[in-house]
């Protein structure tokens, strides 16, 4: 668990989110400090207290954004491909909005306590709380829109149920001329037939793809090549990658990379269209 967390924190995806959140936090910290102040910006910049206050406020704003990001990221994985469901909306509102506002009140109370002040006796609720509520709401909406863009709604269930309904279709290829899967394991190549039997394979994947044809086969990163009839189901995983669930047992996961997933989905959707209209 911790290994996955640290791996995610080091990913380019999270670091990009972190930089954007830090910039927004600095702008929010500046707004909070200067809100209602009569001094000119040049006068504020000459005050050391201005920088301390901006740093405190920006850190709180950054913590709030990371909390919202964590909630949104987890929910986007849970409801991947389903769009903004009612359940997602309720959970986002409770954990990403209500709980984050409670976190903000706790952090604000702690910050004022460090300066010897009691939060209800300050102008926090009168001058700042409304803007903070709007800030948390906007950040939540931004994260929802962003993650829905990364994981768009799947408008059809990609299950080849036709294979289960009839005995005669699909006609399974015989022999090794048309394997269900060619997989590179270590230094060797192996082929799996439609019954899951494993056999050595000597022909390179690129040559096999050219000979057997791209209408029936798709090749991923020169490590595997799969027949269209061997694909039972698709599952969208993190950052647009696609996991292929096959109707045979193989020793590793067959994953289409983020870069090639749009090309693969076009190929696969065309197959579904041909099967529906053919």
PDB file of C-alpha atoms in Angstrom:
ATOM      1  CA  UNK A   1       0.000   0.000   0.000  1.00  0.00           C
ATOM      2  CA  UNK A   2       2.679   2.498   1.012  1.00  0.00           C
ATOM      3  CA  UNK A   3       4.726   1.504  -2.031  1.00  0.00           C
ATOM      4  CA  UNK A   4       1.824   2.432  -4.322  1.00  0.00           C
ATOM      5  CA  UNK A   5       1.310   5.726  -2.481  1.00  0.00           C
ATOM      6  CA  UNK A   6       4.968   6.763  -2.768  1.00  0.00           C
ATOM      7  CA  UNK A   7       5.042   5.672  -6.406  1.00  0.00           C
ATOM      8  CA  UNK A   8       2.031   7.889  -7.118  1.00  0.00           C
ATOM      9  CA  UNK A   9       3.585  10.833  -5.261  1.00  0.00           C
ATOM     10  CA  UNK A  10       6.674  10.566  -7.494  1.00  0.00           C
ATOM     11  CA  UNK A  11       4.683  10.319 -10.720  1.00  0.00           C
ATOM     12  CA  UNK A  12       4.665  13.139 -13.266  1.00  0.00           C
ATOM     13  CA  UNK A  13       0.872  13.155 -13.042  1.00  0.00           C
ATOM     14  CA  UNK A  14       0.861  14.042  -9.329  1.00  0.00           C
ATOM     15  CA  UNK A  15       3.810  16.444  -9.558  1.00  0.00           C
ATOM     16  CA  UNK A  16       1.976  18.417 -12.246  1.00  0.00           C
ATOM     17  CA  UNK A  17      -1.088  18.616  -9.994  1.00  0.00           C
ATOM     18  CA  UNK A  18       1.137  19.666  -7.082  1.00  0.00           C
ATOM     19  CA  UNK A  19       2.748  22.536  -8.995  1.00  0.00           C
ATOM     20  CA  UNK A  20      -0.616  23.851 -10.162  1.00  0.00           C
ATOM     21  CA  UNK A  21      -2.044  23.548  -6.647  1.00  0.00           C
ATOM     22  CA  UNK A  22       0.969  25.385  -5.167  1.00  0.00           C
ATOM     23  CA  UNK A  23       0.489  28.278  -7.594  1.00  0.00           C
ATOM     24  CA  UNK A  24      -3.228  28.488  -6.790  1.00  0.00           C
ATOM     25  CA  UNK A  25      -2.393  28.313  -3.070  1.00  0.00           C
ATOM     26  CA  UNK A  26      -0.012  31.289  -3.325  1.00  0.00           C
ATOM     27  CA  UNK A  27      -2.631  33.345  -5.136  1.00  0.00           C
ATOM     28  CA  UNK A  28      -5.255  32.348  -2.566  1.00  0.00           C
ATOM     29  CA  UNK A  29      -2.862  33.206   0.285  1.00  0.00           C
ATOM     30  CA  UNK A  30      -2.235  36.654  -1.201  1.00  0.00           C
ATOM     31  CA  UNK A  31      -5.980  37.246  -1.584  1.00  0.00           C
ATOM     32  CA  UNK A  32      -6.719  36.235   2.013  1.00  0.00           C
ATOM     33  CA  UNK A  33      -3.999  38.488   3.430  1.00  0.00           C
ATOM     34  CA  UNK A  34      -4.901  41.518   1.305  1.00  0.00           C
ATOM     35  CA  UNK A  35      -8.682  41.100   1.560  1.00  0.00           C
ATOM     36  CA  UNK A  36     -10.124  44.229   3.166  1.00  0.00           C
ATOM     37  CA  UNK A  37      -6.717  45.856   3.654  1.00  0.00           C
ATOM     38  CA  UNK A  38      -6.373  49.533   2.787  1.00  0.00           C
ATOM     39  CA  UNK A  39      -2.614  49.519   2.241  1.00  0.00           C
ATOM     40  CA  UNK A  40      -1.266  49.628  -1.290  1.00  0.00           C
ATOM     41  CA  UNK A  41       0.514  46.558  -2.623  1.00  0.00           C
ATOM     42  CA  UNK A  42       3.864  48.333  -2.456  1.00  0.00           C
ATOM     43  CA  UNK A  43       3.275  49.031   1.234  1.00  0.00           C
ATOM     44  CA  UNK A  44       2.318  45.429   1.920  1.00  0.00           C
ATOM     45  CA  UNK A  45       5.404  44.142   0.143  1.00  0.00           C
ATOM     46  CA  UNK A  46       7.525  46.210   2.515  1.00  0.00           C
ATOM     47  CA  UNK A  47       6.008  44.482   5.567  1.00  0.00           C
ATOM     48  CA  UNK A  48       7.693  41.230   6.741  1.00  0.00           C
ATOM     49  CA  UNK A  49       4.388  40.170   8.300  1.00  0.00           C
ATOM     50  CA  UNK A  50       2.823  40.107   4.818  1.00  0.00           C
ATOM     51  CA  UNK A  51       5.129  37.280   3.713  1.00  0.00           C
ATOM     52  CA  UNK A  52       4.594  35.267   6.900  1.00  0.00           C
ATOM     53  CA  UNK A  53       0.825  35.576   6.552  1.00  0.00           C
ATOM     54  CA  UNK A  54       0.888  34.622   2.870  1.00  0.00           C
ATOM     55  CA  UNK A  55       2.970  31.526   3.627  1.00  0.00           C
ATOM     56  CA  UNK A  56       0.606  30.424   6.432  1.00  0.00           C
ATOM     57  CA  UNK A  57      -2.494  30.991   4.320  1.00  0.00           C
ATOM     58  CA  UNK A  58      -0.952  29.364   1.228  1.00  0.00           C
ATOM     59  CA  UNK A  59       0.003  26.242   3.192  1.00  0.00           C
ATOM     60  CA  UNK A  60      -3.568  25.882   4.426  1.00  0.00           C
ATOM     61  CA  UNK A  61      -4.909  26.405   0.893  1.00  0.00           C
ATOM     62  CA  UNK A  62      -2.472  23.777  -0.418  1.00  0.00           C
ATOM     63  CA  UNK A  63      -3.532  21.259   2.235  1.00  0.00           C
ATOM     64  CA  UNK A  64      -7.191  21.815   1.326  1.00  0.00           C
ATOM     65  CA  UNK A  65      -6.479  21.302  -2.372  1.00  0.00           C
ATOM     66  CA  UNK A  66      -4.521  18.104  -1.744  1.00  0.00           C
ATOM     67  CA  UNK A  67      -7.371  16.796   0.409  1.00  0.00           C
ATOM     68  CA  UNK A  68      -9.836  17.505  -2.406  1.00  0.00           C
ATOM     69  CA  UNK A  69      -7.465  15.915  -4.919  1.00  0.00           C
ATOM     70  CA  UNK A  70      -7.213  12.742  -2.804  1.00  0.00           C
ATOM     71  CA  UNK A  71     -10.997  12.450  -2.549  1.00  0.00           C
ATOM     72  CA  UNK A  72     -11.525  13.167  -6.254  1.00  0.00           C
ATOM     73  CA  UNK A  73      -8.774  10.775  -7.373  1.00  0.00           C
ATOM     74  CA  UNK A  74     -10.134   7.900  -5.274  1.00  0.00           C
ATOM     75  CA  UNK A  75     -13.707   8.493  -6.438  1.00  0.00           C
ATOM     76  CA  UNK A  76     -12.622   8.747 -10.089  1.00  0.00           C
ATOM     77  CA  UNK A  77     -11.048   5.298  -9.791  1.00  0.00           C
ATOM     78  CA  UNK A  78     -14.111   3.901  -8.041  1.00  0.00           C
ATOM     79  CA  UNK A  79     -16.546   5.251 -10.659  1.00  0.00           C
ATOM     80  CA  UNK A  80     -14.196   4.936 -13.624  1.00  0.00           C
ATOM     81  CA  UNK A  81     -16.074   5.087 -16.934  1.00  0.00           C
ATOM     82  CA  UNK A  82     -19.474   5.673 -15.250  1.00  0.00           C
ATOM     83  CA  UNK A  83     -19.478   9.469 -15.284  1.00  0.00           C
ATOM     84  CA  UNK A  84     -20.679  11.683 -12.424  1.00  0.00           C
ATOM     85  CA  UNK A  85     -23.172   9.345 -10.789  1.00  0.00           C
ATOM     86  CA  UNK A  86     -25.448  10.308  -7.905  1.00  0.00           C
ATOM     87  CA  UNK A  87     -23.301   8.248  -5.543  1.00  0.00           C
ATOM     88  CA  UNK A  88     -20.126  10.022  -6.708  1.00  0.00           C
ATOM     89  CA  UNK A  89     -21.807  13.412  -6.243  1.00  0.00           C
ATOM     90  CA  UNK A  90     -22.935  12.609  -2.703  1.00  0.00           C
ATOM     91  CA  UNK A  91     -19.529  11.284  -1.681  1.00  0.00           C
ATOM     92  CA  UNK A  92     -17.751  14.232  -3.323  1.00  0.00           C
ATOM     93  CA  UNK A  93     -20.016  16.680  -1.497  1.00  0.00           C
ATOM     94  CA  UNK A  94     -19.512  15.045   1.882  1.00  0.00           C
ATOM     95  CA  UNK A  95     -15.801  14.193   1.762  1.00  0.00           C
ATOM     96  CA  UNK A  96     -14.573  16.812  -0.704  1.00  0.00           C
ATOM     97  CA  UNK A  97     -16.700  19.747   0.445  1.00  0.00           C
ATOM     98  CA  UNK A  98     -18.124  19.339   3.952  1.00  0.00           C
ATOM     99  CA  UNK A  99     -15.149  17.513   5.475  1.00  0.00           C
ATOM    100  CA  UNK A 100     -12.659  19.847   3.780  1.00  0.00           C
ATOM    101  CA  UNK A 101     -14.494  22.872   5.210  1.00  0.00           C
ATOM    102  CA  UNK A 102     -14.249  21.293   8.663  1.00  0.00           C
ATOM    103  CA  UNK A 103     -10.534  20.789   8.037  1.00  0.00           C
ATOM    104  CA  UNK A 104     -10.265  24.458   7.072  1.00  0.00           C
ATOM    105  CA  UNK A 105     -11.979  25.539  10.305  1.00  0.00           C
ATOM    106  CA  UNK A 106      -9.600  23.385  12.329  1.00  0.00           C
ATOM    107  CA  UNK A 107      -6.501  24.756  10.572  1.00  0.00           C
ATOM    108  CA  UNK A 108      -7.751  28.351  10.786  1.00  0.00           C
ATOM    109  CA  UNK A 109      -8.496  27.946  14.497  1.00  0.00           C
ATOM    110  CA  UNK A 110      -5.006  26.520  15.059  1.00  0.00           C
ATOM    111  CA  UNK A 111      -3.403  29.393  13.119  1.00  0.00           C
ATOM    112  CA  UNK A 112      -5.276  32.062  15.066  1.00  0.00           C
ATOM    113  CA  UNK A 113      -4.524  30.237  18.326  1.00  0.00           C
ATOM    114  CA  UNK A 114      -0.807  30.521  17.559  1.00  0.00           C
ATOM    115  CA  UNK A 115      -1.316  34.291  17.575  1.00  0.00           C
ATOM    116  CA  UNK A 116      -3.312  34.201  20.804  1.00  0.00           C
ATOM    117  CA  UNK A 117      -6.720  34.687  19.152  1.00  0.00           C
ATOM    118  CA  UNK A 118      -9.991  32.792  19.433  1.00  0.00           C
ATOM    119  CA  UNK A 119     -11.495  32.117  15.998  1.00  0.00           C
ATOM    120  CA  UNK A 120     -15.137  33.117  16.745  1.00  0.00           C
ATOM    121  CA  UNK A 121     -13.916  36.460  18.087  1.00  0.00           C
ATOM    122  CA  UNK A 122     -12.124  37.355  14.856  1.00  0.00           C
ATOM    123  CA  UNK A 123     -13.513  38.665  11.550  1.00  0.00           C
ATOM    124  CA  UNK A 124     -12.912  35.275   9.935  1.00  0.00           C
ATOM    125  CA  UNK A 125     -16.551  34.299   9.485  1.00  0.00           C
ATOM    126  CA  UNK A 126     -17.640  37.812   8.545  1.00  0.00           C
ATOM    127  CA  UNK A 127     -14.952  38.564   5.955  1.00  0.00           C
ATOM    128  CA  UNK A 128     -13.290  35.347   4.784  1.00  0.00           C
ATOM    129  CA  UNK A 129     -15.432  32.271   5.337  1.00  0.00           C
ATOM    130  CA  UNK A 130     -17.803  32.923   2.427  1.00  0.00           C
ATOM    131  CA  UNK A 131     -14.890  33.275   0.007  1.00  0.00           C
ATOM    132  CA  UNK A 132     -13.283  30.111   1.409  1.00  0.00           C
ATOM    133  CA  UNK A 133     -16.526  28.159   0.874  1.00  0.00           C
ATOM    134  CA  UNK A 134     -16.591  29.380  -2.734  1.00  0.00           C
ATOM    135  CA  UNK A 135     -12.904  28.436  -3.145  1.00  0.00           C
ATOM    136  CA  UNK A 136     -13.490  24.870  -1.888  1.00  0.00           C
ATOM    137  CA  UNK A 137     -16.544  24.519  -4.118  1.00  0.00           C
ATOM    138  CA  UNK A 138     -14.684  25.692  -7.233  1.00  0.00           C
ATOM    139  CA  UNK A 139     -11.701  23.391  -6.550  1.00  0.00           C
ATOM    140  CA  UNK A 140     -14.085  20.441  -6.160  1.00  0.00           C
ATOM    141  CA  UNK A 141     -15.813  21.232  -9.449  1.00  0.00           C
ATOM    142  CA  UNK A 142     -12.451  21.658 -11.166  1.00  0.00           C
ATOM    143  CA  UNK A 143     -11.246  18.253  -9.996  1.00  0.00           C
ATOM    144  CA  UNK A 144     -14.501  16.552 -11.027  1.00  0.00           C
ATOM    145  CA  UNK A 145     -14.310  18.036 -14.528  1.00  0.00           C
ATOM    146  CA  UNK A 146     -10.613  17.139 -14.817  1.00  0.00           C
ATOM    147  CA  UNK A 147     -11.021  13.506 -13.783  1.00  0.00           C
ATOM    148  CA  UNK A 148     -14.133  13.052 -15.926  1.00  0.00           C
ATOM    149  CA  UNK A 149     -12.057  14.299 -18.867  1.00  0.00           C
ATOM    150  CA  UNK A 150      -9.310  11.784 -18.055  1.00  0.00           C
ATOM    151  CA  UNK A 151     -11.801   8.929 -17.674  1.00  0.00           C
ATOM    152  CA  UNK A 152     -14.696   9.627 -20.051  1.00  0.00           C
ATOM    153  CA  UNK A 153     -18.015   7.864 -19.779  1.00  0.00           C
ATOM    154  CA  UNK A 154     -18.051   4.416 -21.363  1.00  0.00           C
ATOM    155  CA  UNK A 155     -21.252   4.453 -23.382  1.00  0.00           C
ATOM    156  CA  UNK A 156     -21.290   0.740 -24.070  1.00  0.00           C
ATOM    157  CA  UNK A 157     -20.312  -2.358 -22.189  1.00  0.00           C
ATOM    158  CA  UNK A 158     -17.551  -3.989 -24.158  1.00  0.00           C
ATOM    159  CA  UNK A 159     -18.340  -7.644 -23.582  1.00  0.00           C
ATOM    160  CA  UNK A 160     -18.330 -10.129 -26.429  1.00  0.00           C
ATOM    161  CA  UNK A 161     -21.506 -11.848 -25.274  1.00  0.00           C
ATOM    162  CA  UNK A 162     -21.988 -13.243 -28.793  1.00  0.00           C
ATOM    163  CA  UNK A 163     -19.234 -15.738 -28.056  1.00  0.00           C
ATOM    164  CA  UNK A 164     -21.246 -17.129 -25.139  1.00  0.00           C
ATOM    165  CA  UNK A 165     -24.591 -17.390 -26.922  1.00  0.00           C
ATOM    166  CA  UNK A 166     -23.752 -19.715 -29.781  1.00  0.00           C
ATOM    167  CA  UNK A 167     -21.624 -22.774 -30.215  1.00  0.00           C
ATOM    168  CA  UNK A 168     -20.741 -22.063 -33.856  1.00  0.00           C
ATOM    169  CA  UNK A 169     -19.606 -18.437 -33.504  1.00  0.00           C
ATOM    170  CA  UNK A 170     -16.870 -17.491 -33.212  1.00  0.00           C
ATOM    171  CA  UNK A 171     -15.167 -20.294 -35.147  1.00  0.00           C
ATOM    172  CA  UNK A 172     -11.985 -20.838 -33.209  1.00  0.00           C
ATOM    173  CA  UNK A 173      -8.847 -21.060 -35.347  1.00  0.00           C
ATOM    174  CA  UNK A 174      -7.107 -24.421 -35.353  1.00  0.00           C
ATOM    175  CA  UNK A 175      -3.401 -24.917 -34.770  1.00  0.00           C
ATOM    176  CA  UNK A 176      -0.718 -22.341 -34.261  1.00  0.00           C
ATOM    177  CA  UNK A 177      -1.382 -20.477 -37.498  1.00  0.00           C
ATOM    178  CA  UNK A 178      -3.875 -18.294 -35.662  1.00  0.00           C
ATOM    179  CA  UNK A 179      -3.122 -18.230 -31.906  1.00  0.00           C
ATOM    180  CA  UNK A 180      -5.246 -16.379 -29.379  1.00  0.00           C
ATOM    181  CA  UNK A 181      -2.221 -14.624 -27.873  1.00  0.00           C
ATOM    182  CA  UNK A 182       1.501 -14.312 -28.547  1.00  0.00           C
ATOM    183  CA  UNK A 183       3.370 -13.216 -25.432  1.00  0.00           C
ATOM    184  CA  UNK A 184       7.014 -12.336 -24.811  1.00  0.00           C
ATOM    185  CA  UNK A 185       8.220 -13.767 -21.508  1.00  0.00           C
ATOM    186  CA  UNK A 186      11.852 -13.051 -20.686  1.00  0.00           C
ATOM    187  CA  UNK A 187      13.950 -13.992 -23.708  1.00  0.00           C
ATOM    188  CA  UNK A 188      11.361 -16.252 -25.342  1.00  0.00           C
ATOM    189  CA  UNK A 189       8.091 -16.000 -27.224  1.00  0.00           C
ATOM    190  CA  UNK A 190       5.105 -18.173 -26.422  1.00  0.00           C
ATOM    191  CA  UNK A 191       1.748 -18.649 -28.087  1.00  0.00           C
ATOM    192  CA  UNK A 192      -1.542 -19.505 -26.391  1.00  0.00           C
ATOM    193  CA  UNK A 193      -4.382 -21.129 -28.282  1.00  0.00           C
ATOM    194  CA  UNK A 194      -8.064 -20.516 -27.529  1.00  0.00           C
ATOM    195  CA  UNK A 195      -8.046 -23.327 -24.990  1.00  0.00           C
ATOM    196  CA  UNK A 196      -5.199 -21.749 -23.021  1.00  0.00           C
ATOM    197  CA  UNK A 197      -2.537 -24.215 -24.149  1.00  0.00           C
ATOM    198  CA  UNK A 198       0.972 -22.740 -24.233  1.00  0.00           C
ATOM    199  CA  UNK A 199       3.493 -23.438 -26.987  1.00  0.00           C
ATOM    200  CA  UNK A 200       6.824 -21.952 -28.031  1.00  0.00           C
ATOM    201  CA  UNK A 201       6.711 -19.424 -30.875  1.00  0.00           C
ATOM    202  CA  UNK A 202       9.698 -18.614 -33.083  1.00  0.00           C
ATOM    203  CA  UNK A 203       8.369 -15.911 -35.395  1.00  0.00           C
ATOM    204  CA  UNK A 204       8.871 -12.267 -34.215  1.00  0.00           C
ATOM    205  CA  UNK A 205       5.717 -10.467 -33.163  1.00  0.00           C
ATOM    206  CA  UNK A 206       6.023  -7.806 -35.877  1.00  0.00           C
ATOM    207  CA  UNK A 207       6.376 -10.474 -38.555  1.00  0.00           C
ATOM    208  CA  UNK A 208       3.448 -12.441 -37.097  1.00  0.00           C
ATOM    209  CA  UNK A 209       1.269  -9.328 -37.084  1.00  0.00           C
ATOM    210  CA  UNK A 210       2.107  -8.602 -40.713  1.00  0.00           C
ATOM    211  CA  UNK A 211       1.415 -12.192 -41.768  1.00  0.00           C
ATOM    212  CA  UNK A 212      -1.752 -12.780 -39.758  1.00  0.00           C
ATOM    213  CA  UNK A 213      -3.220  -9.320 -40.370  1.00  0.00           C
ATOM    214  CA  UNK A 214      -4.196  -6.304 -38.264  1.00  0.00           C
ATOM    215  CA  UNK A 215      -7.916  -6.844 -38.755  1.00  0.00           C
ATOM    216  CA  UNK A 216      -7.901  -9.741 -36.308  1.00  0.00           C
ATOM    217  CA  UNK A 217      -4.833  -8.908 -34.219  1.00  0.00           C
ATOM    218  CA  UNK A 218      -3.545  -6.005 -32.184  1.00  0.00           C
ATOM    219  CA  UNK A 219       0.056  -5.713 -30.984  1.00  0.00           C
ATOM    220  CA  UNK A 220       1.143  -3.833 -27.887  1.00  0.00           C
ATOM    221  CA  UNK A 221       4.695  -2.508 -27.409  1.00  0.00           C
ATOM    222  CA  UNK A 222       6.250  -5.528 -29.184  1.00  0.00           C
ATOM    223  CA  UNK A 223       5.602  -7.596 -26.046  1.00  0.00           C
ATOM    224  CA  UNK A 224       2.299  -9.178 -26.972  1.00  0.00           C
ATOM    225  CA  UNK A 225      -0.170  -9.689 -29.812  1.00  0.00           C
ATOM    226  CA  UNK A 226      -3.776 -10.659 -29.143  1.00  0.00           C
ATOM    227  CA  UNK A 227      -6.572 -11.986 -31.340  1.00  0.00           C
ATOM    228  CA  UNK A 228      -9.806  -9.995 -31.237  1.00  0.00           C
ATOM    229  CA  UNK A 229     -11.830 -13.059 -30.228  1.00  0.00           C
ATOM    230  CA  UNK A 230      -9.614 -13.605 -27.198  1.00  0.00           C
ATOM    231  CA  UNK A 231     -10.655 -10.251 -25.685  1.00  0.00           C
ATOM    232  CA  UNK A 232     -13.518 -10.778 -23.262  1.00  0.00           C
ATOM    233  CA  UNK A 233     -13.689  -7.365 -21.613  1.00  0.00           C
ATOM    234  CA  UNK A 234     -11.921  -3.987 -21.373  1.00  0.00           C
ATOM    235  CA  UNK A 235     -11.216  -2.169 -18.125  1.00  0.00           C
ATOM    236  CA  UNK A 236     -10.032   1.442 -17.976  1.00  0.00           C
ATOM    237  CA  UNK A 237      -7.313   1.846 -15.356  1.00  0.00           C
ATOM    238  CA  UNK A 238      -5.338   4.894 -14.207  1.00  0.00           C
ATOM    239  CA  UNK A 239      -4.382   7.642 -16.661  1.00  0.00           C
ATOM    240  CA  UNK A 240      -6.170   6.260 -19.756  1.00  0.00           C
ATOM    241  CA  UNK A 241      -4.459   2.863 -19.743  1.00  0.00           C
ATOM    242  CA  UNK A 242      -6.629  -0.117 -20.742  1.00  0.00           C
ATOM    243  CA  UNK A 243      -6.483  -3.583 -19.176  1.00  0.00           C
ATOM    244  CA  UNK A 244      -7.498  -6.431 -21.489  1.00  0.00           C
ATOM    245  CA  UNK A 245      -9.383  -9.236 -19.810  1.00  0.00           C
ATOM    246  CA  UNK A 246      -9.041 -12.370 -21.907  1.00  0.00           C
ATOM    247  CA  UNK A 247     -11.044 -15.571 -22.107  1.00  0.00           C
ATOM    248  CA  UNK A 248      -7.866 -17.581 -21.465  1.00  0.00           C
ATOM    249  CA  UNK A 249      -5.535 -17.662 -18.472  1.00  0.00           C
ATOM    250  CA  UNK A 250      -2.157 -15.942 -18.920  1.00  0.00           C
ATOM    251  CA  UNK A 251       0.632 -15.339 -16.375  1.00  0.00           C
ATOM    252  CA  UNK A 252       0.600 -11.526 -16.605  1.00  0.00           C
ATOM    253  CA  UNK A 253      -1.707  -8.600 -17.259  1.00  0.00           C
ATOM    254  CA  UNK A 254      -2.164  -7.414 -20.844  1.00  0.00           C
ATOM    255  CA  UNK A 255      -2.243  -3.606 -20.701  1.00  0.00           C
ATOM    256  CA  UNK A 256      -2.488  -1.050 -23.499  1.00  0.00           C
ATOM    257  CA  UNK A 257      -0.373   2.003 -22.684  1.00  0.00           C
ATOM    258  CA  UNK A 258      -1.728   5.502 -22.300  1.00  0.00           C
ATOM    259  CA  UNK A 259      -0.123   6.570 -25.596  1.00  0.00           C
ATOM    260  CA  UNK A 260      -1.666   3.740 -27.627  1.00  0.00           C
ATOM    261  CA  UNK A 261      -5.047   3.428 -25.881  1.00  0.00           C
ATOM    262  CA  UNK A 262      -6.888   5.864 -28.241  1.00  0.00           C
ATOM    263  CA  UNK A 263      -5.645   3.888 -31.272  1.00  0.00           C
ATOM    264  CA  UNK A 264      -6.620   0.593 -29.627  1.00  0.00           C
ATOM    265  CA  UNK A 265     -10.134   1.794 -28.733  1.00  0.00           C
ATOM    266  CA  UNK A 266     -10.743   2.881 -32.327  1.00  0.00           C
ATOM    267  CA  UNK A 267      -9.576  -0.549 -33.535  1.00  0.00           C
ATOM    268  CA  UNK A 268     -11.746  -2.367 -31.021  1.00  0.00           C
ATOM    269  CA  UNK A 269     -14.838  -0.187 -31.553  1.00  0.00           C
ATOM    270  CA  UNK A 270     -14.554  -0.832 -35.301  1.00  0.00           C
ATOM    271  CA  UNK A 271     -14.576  -4.573 -34.578  1.00  0.00           C
ATOM    272  CA  UNK A 272     -17.711  -4.230 -32.466  1.00  0.00           C
ATOM    273  CA  UNK A 273     -19.359  -2.177 -35.199  1.00  0.00           C
ATOM    274  CA  UNK A 274     -18.454  -4.760 -37.849  1.00  0.00           C
ATOM    275  CA  UNK A 275     -19.824  -7.582 -35.698  1.00  0.00           C
ATOM    276  CA  UNK A 276     -23.053  -5.659 -35.078  1.00  0.00           C
ATOM    277  CA  UNK A 277     -23.663  -4.691 -38.709  1.00  0.00           C
ATOM    278  CA  UNK A 278     -22.101  -7.740 -40.360  1.00  0.00           C
TER     279      UNK A 278
END
